């Protein structure tokens, strides 16, 4: 036989009735017990326990604006979040830090751009105290949504509007994308490579733009034919590599803007019988757990501490929430250093 | 220079002031506009738009108890959720169905058992209308937490307490685990295999218990030495296979309770130079996208529609929420069929 869903939440009235006290007394006990005699406090507490009564936190939220929860919003469809280990590593760092401070991580998933209205409603509903947003694109609606919701927010990756003069208006955490790219390309140059191609990320993301700038810092008179754009996925890296080989068959090195695209490029190079690193040296970016060390040959890559960035984002937000209550300024942004990790691919 | 977090949410007072109307008029417009002259309605609407005013939904929630959001709780640490494709496939189905009905998916992540108190507070806080819970273990605190929070809940996988006489007290969605397992073992038997081992899942999960029961349905006088227990991970499948080969070197077939454990078993068999399927035939369970078809040889396995189960869970919950408002009964549970998919491993 089917049964109804579990019954309605027990009310304060029910607690008062079971304890044999007035509603006002029950209310005082539930809210701290000030001015209530100890035997009555115990009676009410017993009734609370027996009925499984839970005070209405939504009502409290109206007063304290505290939910003990933080939203994580990734500006990518749900399907990418579970297929790109970058996101799980960043979430891992966030989860550890929030858990250490007894905050609940609330991951808001979306299928596509049509879902931003719903995200906006949820944030405006006061169900979380703050938000962490990452993988933003140019013209992403998330900053406007969090602003309208009055929601303290820390960004993962430098938001594009920070290129404007008021460029530290929001706190963010990012790797030194430009410096890391510079080091990777200089390394290839020092190996004697002179036709160094670049597989860039999507130009509507600052991490991709900054890595491209780092590449250009070293190769001041770079040949535009040596640059192809991917979408930070394995598949797009393979496509970009194919394109580059058609345009510049004489290339002797590739710097890919992330490890997934580097592994796609490696697949194409192997299919064509091009020896890595002897004929074409290959460098990635990220040093992703499940990618860089397991390709054949393993990838030389620019390491960034993805999990650490997640922890930092959470830490900045929690500090910001504390300071907000005290009327202080929000914390400043943080740029984390990168390190070139040398493996067999270059 | 650092700046404060984005400013406070614009108030209804600010809207009224900007529109040049009383707070009461502004409030009436924001709540539907009944009894307000059209020119004033337009003035207020313009002020709402210009200020980016959002009505306080938390306050409305107290009245309507509707948030437009559904929590997904997976009774596993965050690290497993991102490493086992079963969860992402189930979440994919849930996400598609909730999005189609304009509900926000709120994934509540946890690091370990110590985090259940926090989940309980979040659910009791009224921040979601219902919950979907899966991968429960025996004595999992989630059912009690959702009951106390008065939270309509649909389970993924048969909850263990449903073995009791009131066994359909909660709606759940599950595959026909026992029937699927029976078909797999009968198939191995029909191939002429007589020493069929089983790598079972953790015995505190009903899916593992039901698959073991299906195995026993066929091999009524099964040898206990032919059964080893894993934890539904690749690693644990490898360990169980090693154990089985030590105890019963003459085994000629293995039925693993999921594809990840089957792929771990396959790794061990290959390391030992044991030919699959010639010497040992191998069957898995799930037909997981990224596992079963890509092993070498590809896995014969019991297919279940994991994404479809996610969709069904969401559909049952949303139907339940509608019925709850109308005072009707909750929907019944659903058992989805399984199909044996034959590939090279058996």
XYZ file of C-alpha atoms in Angstrom:
692
model
C 0.000 0.000 0.000
C 1.251 3.447 -0.755
C 1.491 5.974 2.067
C 1.431 9.785 2.080
C 4.733 11.622 2.164
C 6.027 12.017 5.745
C 3.641 14.243 7.698
C 3.886 17.966 8.235
C 6.588 19.384 10.483
C 5.574 19.417 14.190
C 4.552 22.910 15.300
C 5.507 24.940 18.359
C 1.876 24.587 19.449
C 2.237 20.809 19.484
C 5.398 21.121 21.581
C 3.605 23.412 24.059
C 0.642 21.030 24.294
C 2.852 18.003 24.885
C 4.919 19.814 27.516
C 1.777 21.186 29.189
C 2.983 24.792 28.999
C 1.816 27.899 27.144
C 2.966 28.624 23.583
C 4.847 31.677 24.893
C 6.795 29.553 27.383
C 7.602 26.962 24.738
C 8.765 29.755 22.439
C 11.029 31.243 25.121
C 12.646 27.849 25.762
C 13.185 27.178 22.060
C 14.810 30.599 21.732
C 17.242 30.177 24.599
C 15.158 29.652 27.727
C 15.744 33.038 29.412
C 13.346 33.661 32.326
C 11.847 30.171 32.329
C 12.103 27.911 35.395
C 14.380 24.877 34.949
C 11.656 22.166 35.332
C 9.626 23.818 32.569
C 12.723 24.157 30.367
C 13.288 20.422 30.744
C 9.656 19.578 29.993
C 9.759 21.613 26.800
C 13.125 20.175 25.785
C 11.749 16.673 26.228
C 8.720 17.504 24.071
C 11.020 18.996 21.407
C 13.063 15.801 21.394
C 10.056 13.445 21.352
C 8.262 15.245 18.543
C 11.366 15.933 16.524
C 10.488 19.644 16.531
C 12.838 21.873 14.510
C 12.603 25.667 14.886
C 11.694 27.450 11.683
C 15.058 28.595 10.418
C 13.543 30.274 7.393
C 11.854 32.668 9.815
C 15.154 33.256 11.605
C 16.884 33.891 8.319
C 14.697 36.945 7.882
C 16.183 38.368 11.055
C 19.763 37.168 11.022
C 20.250 36.690 7.283
C 22.323 33.615 8.126
C 21.721 30.229 6.598
C 25.097 28.593 7.194
C 25.220 27.725 3.504
C 27.289 28.903 0.549
C 26.298 28.487 -3.114
C 28.771 27.326 -5.727
C 27.865 28.363 -9.264
C 29.866 27.136 -12.230
C 29.005 28.954 -15.451
C 29.053 25.724 -17.472
C 26.375 23.133 -18.269
C 26.100 20.271 -15.778
C 27.574 17.832 -18.290
C 30.949 19.652 -18.375
C 31.167 19.912 -14.604
C 31.296 16.154 -14.266
C 33.579 15.517 -17.249
C 36.312 18.101 -16.589
C 38.396 17.209 -13.516
C 39.300 20.891 -13.075
C 35.875 21.500 -11.571
C 35.899 18.536 -9.216
C 39.347 19.554 -7.918
C 38.200 23.125 -7.299
C 34.993 21.897 -5.626
C 37.081 19.543 -3.483
C 39.046 22.490 -2.079
C 35.891 24.508 -1.500
C 34.157 21.570 0.190
C 37.052 20.951 2.590
C 37.251 24.592 3.626
C 33.495 25.082 4.047
C 33.206 21.843 6.014
C 36.027 22.960 8.311
C 33.914 26.036 9.123
C 30.628 24.090 9.324
C 29.165 25.738 6.239
C 27.027 23.687 3.871
C 28.172 23.593 0.225
C 25.190 24.037 -2.087
C 26.088 23.309 -5.713
C 23.611 24.976 -8.068
C 23.567 23.053 -11.340
C 22.364 24.421 -14.640
C 21.707 22.928 -18.056
C 22.185 26.082 -20.102
C 21.940 29.873 -20.275
C 18.135 29.686 -19.979
C 18.561 28.624 -16.356
C 20.068 31.855 -15.037
C 16.657 33.314 -14.132
C 16.087 30.386 -11.841
C 19.529 30.754 -10.258
C 18.713 34.439 -9.726
C 15.464 33.566 -7.948
C 17.211 31.041 -5.731
C 19.952 33.482 -4.729
C 17.473 36.312 -4.166
C 15.455 33.954 -1.970
C 17.990 34.207 0.834
C 18.776 30.496 0.927
C 22.547 31.013 1.130
C 24.835 33.564 2.821
C 27.257 33.996 -0.056
C 28.341 32.613 -3.400
C 31.444 31.293 -5.113
C 31.308 31.582 -8.901
C 33.765 30.235 -11.404
C 34.443 29.574 -15.083
C 32.767 32.876 -15.998
C 32.625 34.038 -19.613
C 32.483 37.587 -20.967
C 28.962 39.003 -20.519
C 28.101 36.266 -18.060
C 24.898 37.253 -16.182
C 26.182 35.885 -12.857
C 27.839 39.100 -11.565
C 24.637 41.082 -12.171
C 22.561 38.336 -10.562
C 24.689 38.239 -7.400
C 24.765 42.048 -7.264
C 20.993 42.274 -7.465
C 20.611 39.593 -4.826
C 23.007 41.560 -2.584
C 24.999 38.362 -2.356
C 28.645 38.518 -1.217
C 30.547 36.697 -3.960
C 34.105 35.562 -4.576
C 35.120 34.667 -8.128
C 37.351 31.854 -9.286
C 39.377 33.275 -12.151
C 39.751 36.990 -12.821
C 36.404 38.378 -14.044
C 36.787 40.090 -17.419
C 35.392 43.424 -16.252
C 38.331 43.757 -13.876
C 40.335 45.038 -16.842
C 38.393 48.283 -16.292
C 39.933 50.988 -14.057
C 37.973 49.912 -10.934
C 39.540 46.534 -11.431
C 39.573 45.224 -7.862
C 35.949 45.898 -7.142
C 35.358 42.192 -6.433
C 37.570 39.641 -4.732
C 38.769 36.784 -6.896
C 41.327 33.987 -6.806
C 43.332 33.167 -9.895
C 46.576 31.529 -10.924
C 49.354 33.584 -12.470
C 48.162 32.567 -15.931
C 50.286 35.014 -17.861
C 53.481 34.343 -15.899
C 52.972 30.575 -16.130
C 52.438 30.721 -19.900
C 55.517 32.894 -20.277
C 57.626 30.330 -18.410
C 56.296 27.466 -20.551
C 57.060 29.211 -23.854
C 60.459 30.424 -22.682
C 61.267 26.824 -21.728
C 60.384 25.608 -25.241
C 62.467 28.465 -26.711
C 65.454 27.502 -24.527
C 65.138 23.921 -25.841
C 65.935 25.412 -29.249
C 62.387 25.290 -30.638
C 61.672 28.149 -33.025
C 58.211 27.327 -34.502
C 56.198 27.255 -31.280
C 52.433 26.986 -31.822
C 49.756 27.806 -29.261
C 46.406 26.109 -28.717
C 44.494 28.860 -26.948
C 41.390 28.513 -24.792
C 38.094 30.283 -25.613
C 38.724 34.022 -25.903
C 35.713 34.879 -23.770
C 37.530 33.542 -20.691
C 40.266 35.597 -19.025
C 42.391 32.537 -18.212
C 42.649 31.838 -21.953
C 43.357 35.478 -22.797
C 46.035 35.774 -20.095
C 47.799 32.584 -21.239
C 47.774 33.813 -24.821
C 49.271 37.114 -23.612
C 52.016 35.178 -21.833
C 52.789 33.319 -25.081
C 52.971 36.643 -26.918
C 55.209 38.149 -24.229
C 57.930 35.698 -25.305
C 57.212 35.458 -29.049
C 56.798 39.173 -29.714
C 56.616 38.730 -33.501
C 54.500 35.556 -33.369
C 52.955 34.225 -36.584
C 49.110 34.280 -36.318
C 49.059 31.002 -38.275
C 50.687 29.375 -35.232
C 47.691 30.107 -33.002
C 44.493 28.001 -32.986
C 41.588 28.305 -30.594
C 40.054 25.439 -28.626
C 37.391 25.169 -25.931
C 39.422 23.648 -23.049
C 38.151 20.131 -23.958
C 40.158 17.114 -25.215
C 38.172 17.034 -28.439
C 38.782 20.730 -29.219
C 42.518 20.269 -28.572
C 42.606 17.495 -31.170
C 40.760 19.695 -33.662
C 43.105 22.639 -33.077
C 46.165 20.392 -33.515
C 44.838 19.129 -36.853
C 44.306 22.725 -37.959
C 47.814 23.769 -36.896
C 49.467 20.855 -38.709
C 47.655 21.816 -41.906
C 48.668 25.457 -41.650
C 52.239 24.975 -40.336
C 53.507 21.442 -40.920
C 56.993 22.633 -39.903
C 55.991 23.508 -36.290
C 58.354 22.017 -33.696
C 56.539 22.754 -30.427
C 53.040 23.321 -29.040
C 51.995 25.110 -25.882
C 48.373 24.176 -25.100
C 46.385 26.389 -22.705
C 45.284 23.382 -20.616
C 46.115 19.702 -20.143
C 42.890 18.379 -21.670
C 43.626 20.187 -24.955
C 47.260 19.037 -24.759
C 46.110 15.426 -24.441
C 43.849 15.887 -27.498
C 46.808 17.353 -29.410
C 48.989 14.438 -28.318
C 46.423 11.980 -29.668
C 46.533 13.645 -33.122
C 50.345 13.802 -33.142
C 50.554 10.081 -32.343
C 47.957 9.207 -34.989
C 50.110 11.041 -37.568
C 53.272 9.261 -36.401
C 54.875 12.516 -35.236
C 57.320 11.805 -32.388
C 56.766 13.668 -29.103
C 59.018 15.324 -27.943
C 61.649 14.646 -30.662
C 59.758 16.182 -33.570
C 57.191 18.241 -31.666
C 57.632 19.189 -28.008
C 54.370 19.645 -26.081
C 53.571 21.616 -22.915
C 50.195 21.839 -21.184
C 48.731 23.904 -18.348
C 47.092 22.838 -15.024
C 48.928 19.633 -14.059
C 45.582 17.937 -13.680
C 45.606 14.826 -11.424
C 44.075 12.414 -13.857
C 45.518 13.815 -17.087
C 49.055 15.179 -17.162
C 50.922 12.339 -15.464
C 49.069 9.513 -17.235
C 49.373 10.464 -20.918
C 52.018 8.671 -23.001
C 54.480 10.393 -22.839
C 53.496 12.235 -19.634
C 53.004 15.976 -20.059
C 55.393 18.745 -19.193
C 52.936 21.317 -17.871
C 52.412 24.501 -15.896
C 51.204 23.428 -12.481
C 48.595 25.447 -10.653
C 47.145 24.468 -7.284
C 43.509 24.017 -8.309
C 42.289 22.534 -5.025
C 44.197 25.232 -3.127
C 42.445 27.905 -5.178
C 39.109 26.400 -4.177
C 40.110 26.535 -0.508
C 41.253 30.139 -0.898
C 37.992 31.186 -2.564
C 36.010 29.726 0.327
C 38.333 31.323 2.872
C 38.051 34.767 1.267
C 34.274 34.501 1.207
C 33.959 33.413 4.845
C 36.335 36.202 5.894
C 34.259 38.595 3.798
C 31.051 37.479 5.531
C 32.645 38.132 8.928
C 33.915 41.528 7.871
C 30.590 42.457 6.314
C 28.946 41.976 9.686
C 31.590 44.230 11.203
C 31.217 46.775 8.399
C 34.763 46.258 7.139
C 36.031 46.093 3.597
C 35.983 42.879 1.591
C 39.290 41.015 1.342
C 41.592 41.630 -1.616
C 42.043 39.230 -4.502
C 44.767 36.596 -4.536
C 46.977 35.469 -7.424
C 48.572 32.077 -6.782
C 51.969 31.185 -8.287
C 52.540 28.527 -10.959
C 55.433 26.076 -11.431
C 56.691 24.391 -14.575
C 56.662 20.604 -14.055
C 59.026 18.810 -16.479
C 57.990 15.410 -17.788
C 58.761 13.542 -21.024
C 56.625 15.520 -23.519
C 59.071 18.480 -23.628
C 42.240 49.516 -3.704
C 39.890 46.958 -2.244
C 36.172 47.638 -2.273
C 33.319 46.393 -0.062
C 31.257 43.456 -1.229
C 28.453 44.540 -3.589
C 26.002 46.762 -1.688
C 22.897 45.738 0.159
C 19.783 44.643 -1.707
C 17.546 47.611 -2.705
C 14.553 47.899 -0.383
C 10.863 48.374 -1.110
C 11.202 51.813 0.540
C 13.809 52.784 -2.058
C 11.469 51.641 -4.837
C 8.602 53.697 -3.377
C 10.822 56.778 -3.036
C 12.084 56.519 -6.594
C 8.584 55.992 -7.989
C 7.210 58.853 -5.869
C 4.494 56.668 -4.308
C 3.762 55.389 -0.786
C 5.354 52.169 0.478
C 1.865 50.589 0.575
C 1.301 51.367 -3.099
C 4.714 50.013 -4.053
C 3.979 46.863 -2.059
C 0.619 46.358 -3.792
C 2.264 46.664 -7.217
C 5.068 44.257 -6.352
C 2.466 41.755 -5.127
C 0.320 41.843 -8.252
C -0.904 45.423 -8.629
C -4.559 44.897 -7.632
C -6.393 48.174 -7.013
C -3.582 50.443 -8.193
C -4.082 52.856 -11.115
C -2.133 51.918 -14.270
C 0.141 55.027 -14.365
C 1.287 54.317 -10.795
C 1.804 50.614 -11.620
C 4.082 51.643 -14.460
C 6.014 54.106 -12.304
C 6.663 51.443 -9.683
C 7.587 48.851 -12.295
C 10.107 51.285 -13.782
C 11.628 51.906 -10.324
C 11.812 48.139 -9.698
C 13.624 47.677 -12.989
C 16.013 50.611 -12.479
C 16.995 49.648 -8.948
C 17.147 45.946 -9.620
C 14.692 45.339 -6.767
C 13.911 41.689 -5.995
C 11.006 40.829 -3.657
C 12.040 38.972 -0.533
C 11.293 35.384 -1.440
C 12.417 34.092 1.942
C 9.473 35.975 3.418
C 7.137 34.457 0.825
C 8.492 31.009 1.563
C 7.074 31.308 5.061
C 3.621 31.644 3.570
C 3.737 29.424 0.500
C 6.447 26.982 1.591
C 7.628 26.981 -2.020
C 11.206 27.643 -2.979
C 11.249 26.162 -6.478
C 14.291 24.126 -5.483
C 14.967 20.446 -4.843
C 17.907 19.079 -2.850
C 19.945 16.125 -4.072
C 21.744 14.264 -1.301
C 24.159 11.445 -2.074
C 25.196 9.493 0.993
C 28.833 9.344 -0.105
C 31.799 11.668 0.428
C 32.259 14.383 -2.206
C 35.350 12.632 -3.593
C 33.346 9.551 -4.681
C 30.603 11.595 -6.310
C 33.046 13.012 -8.827
C 34.979 9.789 -9.434
C 32.092 7.339 -9.963
C 30.227 8.026 -13.222
C 27.111 6.364 -11.779
C 26.425 9.514 -9.776
C 26.966 11.965 -12.617
C 24.627 9.936 -14.863
C 21.928 9.890 -12.200
C 22.382 13.623 -11.536
C 22.185 14.243 -15.299
C 18.725 12.671 -15.434
C 17.586 14.565 -12.344
C 18.936 17.852 -13.710
C 17.155 17.446 -17.056
C 13.820 16.671 -15.427
C 14.005 19.440 -12.807
C 15.078 21.979 -15.445
C 12.135 20.975 -17.640
C 9.850 21.902 -14.724
C 11.825 25.043 -13.817
C 13.033 23.644 -10.497
C 16.547 24.452 -9.290
C 18.767 21.455 -8.516
C 20.644 22.034 -5.259
C 23.376 19.447 -4.738
C 24.294 19.202 -1.052
C 27.865 17.910 -0.763
C 29.343 16.290 2.294
C 32.826 15.202 3.313
C 31.832 12.526 5.798
C 29.283 11.280 8.353
C 30.030 14.241 10.632
C 28.304 16.521 8.130
C 24.798 15.119 8.523
C 23.890 17.597 11.278
C 24.584 20.416 8.864
C 22.509 18.791 6.121
C 19.699 18.419 8.678
C 19.863 22.130 9.546
C 19.810 23.100 5.874
C 16.806 20.899 5.101
C 14.955 22.044 8.220
C 15.617 25.629 7.159
C 13.015 25.420 4.423
C 15.428 26.214 1.605
C 14.099 23.460 -0.679
C 10.663 21.962 -1.376
C 11.732 18.341 -1.482
C 14.713 16.007 -1.581
C 16.111 13.206 -3.699
C 18.451 10.909 -1.781
C 20.540 8.096 -3.137
C 23.309 5.603 -2.396
C 21.930 5.099 1.127
C 23.529 2.615 3.494
C 21.933 0.666 6.326
C 21.382 2.958 9.338
C 21.888 6.029 7.183
C 20.622 9.094 9.109
C 19.105 10.672 5.977
C 15.601 9.161 6.266
C 15.269 10.398 9.863
C 16.617 13.829 8.865
C 14.127 14.255 6.026
C 11.295 12.966 8.225
C 12.078 15.481 10.960
C 12.342 18.272 8.421
C 8.924 17.252 7.047
C 10.639 17.056 3.679
C 8.969 15.071 0.870
C 11.676 12.681 -0.315
C 12.122 10.152 -3.096
C 14.897 7.586 -2.777
C 17.204 6.253 -5.451
C 17.642 2.569 -4.699
C 15.364 0.607 -2.368
C 15.895 1.776 1.223
C 16.839 -1.130 3.469
C 13.997 -0.590 5.941
C 11.509 -1.373 3.159
C 12.141 -5.055 3.868
C 9.871 -4.466 6.896
C 6.104 -5.138 6.542
C 5.254 -1.434 5.822
C 7.642 -1.714 2.934
C 6.212 0.896 0.576
C 6.037 3.699 3.068
C 8.357 5.827 0.910
C 8.558 6.154 -2.846
C 11.780 4.964 -4.443
C 13.148 4.176 -7.877
C 15.345 1.151 -8.373
C 16.504 -1.222 -11.077
C 15.461 -4.864 -11.008
C 18.749 -5.761 -9.321
C 17.827 -9.315 -8.412
C 16.326 -10.141 -11.812
C 19.283 -8.614 -13.648
C 21.782 -10.557 -11.571
C 19.837 -13.773 -12.140
C 19.959 -13.243 -15.901
C 23.724 -12.597 -15.823
C 24.502 -15.733 -13.827
C 22.139 -17.897 -15.885
C 23.900 -16.641 -19.024
C 27.284 -17.711 -17.633
C 25.786 -21.075 -16.646
C 24.387 -21.547 -20.159
C 27.878 -20.868 -21.562
C 28.911 -24.005 -19.698
C 30.683 -22.288 -16.806
C 30.385 -24.221 -13.545
C 32.713 -22.355 -11.131
C 31.052 -18.936 -11.224
C 32.413 -16.467 -8.654
C 30.690 -13.285 -7.469
C 32.257 -9.963 -6.514
C 29.526 -8.495 -4.334
C 29.014 -4.838 -3.415
C 29.008 -3.606 0.195
C 26.404 -5.539 2.176
C 25.024 -2.391 3.778
C 23.524 -1.370 0.411
C 20.362 -3.026 -0.885
C 21.542 -2.991 -4.511
C 24.473 -5.208 -3.479
C 22.277 -7.487 -1.367
C 19.694 -7.867 -4.152
C 22.356 -8.721 -6.767
C 23.873 -11.283 -4.435
C 20.395 -12.782 -3.954
C 19.999 -12.990 -7.753
C 23.320 -14.862 -7.972
C 22.140 -17.261 -5.265
C 18.787 -17.775 -7.024
C 20.687 -19.510 -9.842
C 23.489 -21.179 -7.874
C 21.403 -22.592 -5.050
C 24.261 -24.600 -3.554
C 26.894 -21.915 -4.130
C 30.315 -22.271 -2.516
C 30.918 -19.375 -0.048
C 34.582 -19.364 -1.151
C 33.359 -18.124 -4.545
C 31.993 -14.872 -3.074
C 34.173 -11.845 -2.238
C 32.988 -8.419 -1.141
C 34.054 -5.138 -2.746
C 33.028 -1.514 -2.304
C 31.740 -0.694 -5.826
C 35.132 0.881 -6.741
C 37.698 -0.268 -9.356
C 40.327 -0.758 -6.669
C 38.083 -2.939 -4.498
C 37.186 -5.069 -7.541
C 40.880 -5.734 -8.150
C 41.360 -6.681 -4.503
C 38.358 -9.031 -4.524
C 39.600 -10.706 -7.736
C 43.011 -11.332 -6.160
C 41.304 -12.870 -3.141
C 39.087 -15.110 -5.309
C 42.022 -16.366 -7.386
C 43.852 -17.332 -4.201
C 40.861 -19.172 -2.772
C 39.570 -20.763 -6.007
C 42.222 -20.792 -8.756
C 39.936 -23.098 -10.787
C 37.114 -20.502 -11.179
C 35.942 -20.115 -14.781
C 33.613 -17.091 -14.556
C 33.040 -13.943 -12.488
C 29.873 -11.905 -12.077
C 30.806 -8.512 -10.578
C 28.049 -6.428 -8.962
C 29.055 -3.322 -10.949
C 31.183 -2.357 -13.950
C 33.838 -0.503 -11.942
C 34.584 -3.644 -9.900
C 34.485 -5.734 -13.107
C 37.100 -3.448 -14.674
C 39.297 -3.836 -11.562
C 38.886 -7.617 -11.790
C 39.778 -7.509 -15.489
C 42.978 -5.627 -14.694
C 44.072 -8.373 -12.252
C 43.155 -11.186 -14.658
C 45.229 -9.541 -17.417
C 48.191 -8.986 -15.063
C 48.139 -12.721 -14.275
C 47.949 -13.633 -17.961
C 44.510 -15.230 -17.558
C 42.585 -15.020 -20.861
C 39.171 -13.293 -20.786
C 36.737 -14.775 -21.777
C 38.475 -18.065 -22.753
C 39.726 -19.010 -19.299
C 37.536 -16.737 -17.183
C 34.320 -15.163 -18.501
C 33.399 -11.823 -16.886
C 30.051 -10.025 -16.533
C 29.471 -6.639 -14.913
C 26.425 -4.599 -13.912
C 25.321 -1.054 -14.909
C 26.571 -0.662 -18.509
C 28.260 2.551 -17.476
C 28.970 4.962 -20.369
C 32.654 5.456 -19.749
C 33.490 1.978 -18.447
C 31.788 -1.078 -19.938
C 32.308 -0.383 -23.648
C 35.904 0.853 -23.358
C 37.598 -1.938 -21.379
C 39.689 -4.459 -23.311
C 37.839 -6.732 -23.976
C 34.591 -4.734 -23.602
C 32.315 -5.936 -20.816
C 29.241 -8.073 -21.115
C 27.055 -6.425 -18.496
C 23.565 -5.958 -17.081
C 22.323 -2.660 -18.412
C 20.223 -0.384 -16.251
C 19.012 3.040 -17.342
C 20.797 5.167 -14.754
C 19.949 8.543 -16.274
C 16.336 7.405 -16.735
C 16.172 6.469 -13.048
C 17.310 9.992 -12.180
C 14.555 11.453 -14.348
C 11.993 9.140 -12.748
C 13.060 10.095 -9.225
C 12.619 13.775 -10.046
C 9.277 13.116 -11.736
C 7.936 11.148 -8.743
C 8.996 13.903 -6.366
C 7.420 16.710 -8.395
C 4.217 14.690 -8.746
C 4.351 14.078 -4.993
C 4.691 17.798 -4.289
C 1.616 18.503 -6.418
C -0.379 15.768 -4.743
C 0.730 16.872 -1.293
C -0.834 20.272 -1.956
C -4.018 18.516 -2.981
C -3.892 16.195 0.030
C -3.463 13.071 -2.099
C -1.269 10.068 -1.516
C 2.378 9.989 -2.560
C 3.143 8.121 -5.787
C 4.182 4.480 -5.669
C 7.727 3.246 -6.180
C 9.032 2.186 -9.576
C 11.276 -0.744 -10.472
C 12.932 -0.330 -13.873
C 13.830 -3.352 -16.032
C 17.383 -4.459 -16.865
C 18.821 -5.953 -20.071
C 21.850 -8.167 -20.555
C 24.216 -6.517 -23.060
C 26.597 -9.056 -24.654
C 30.119 -7.936 -25.465
C 33.447 -9.778 -25.692
C 34.162 -10.465 -21.999
C 31.596 -13.305 -21.762
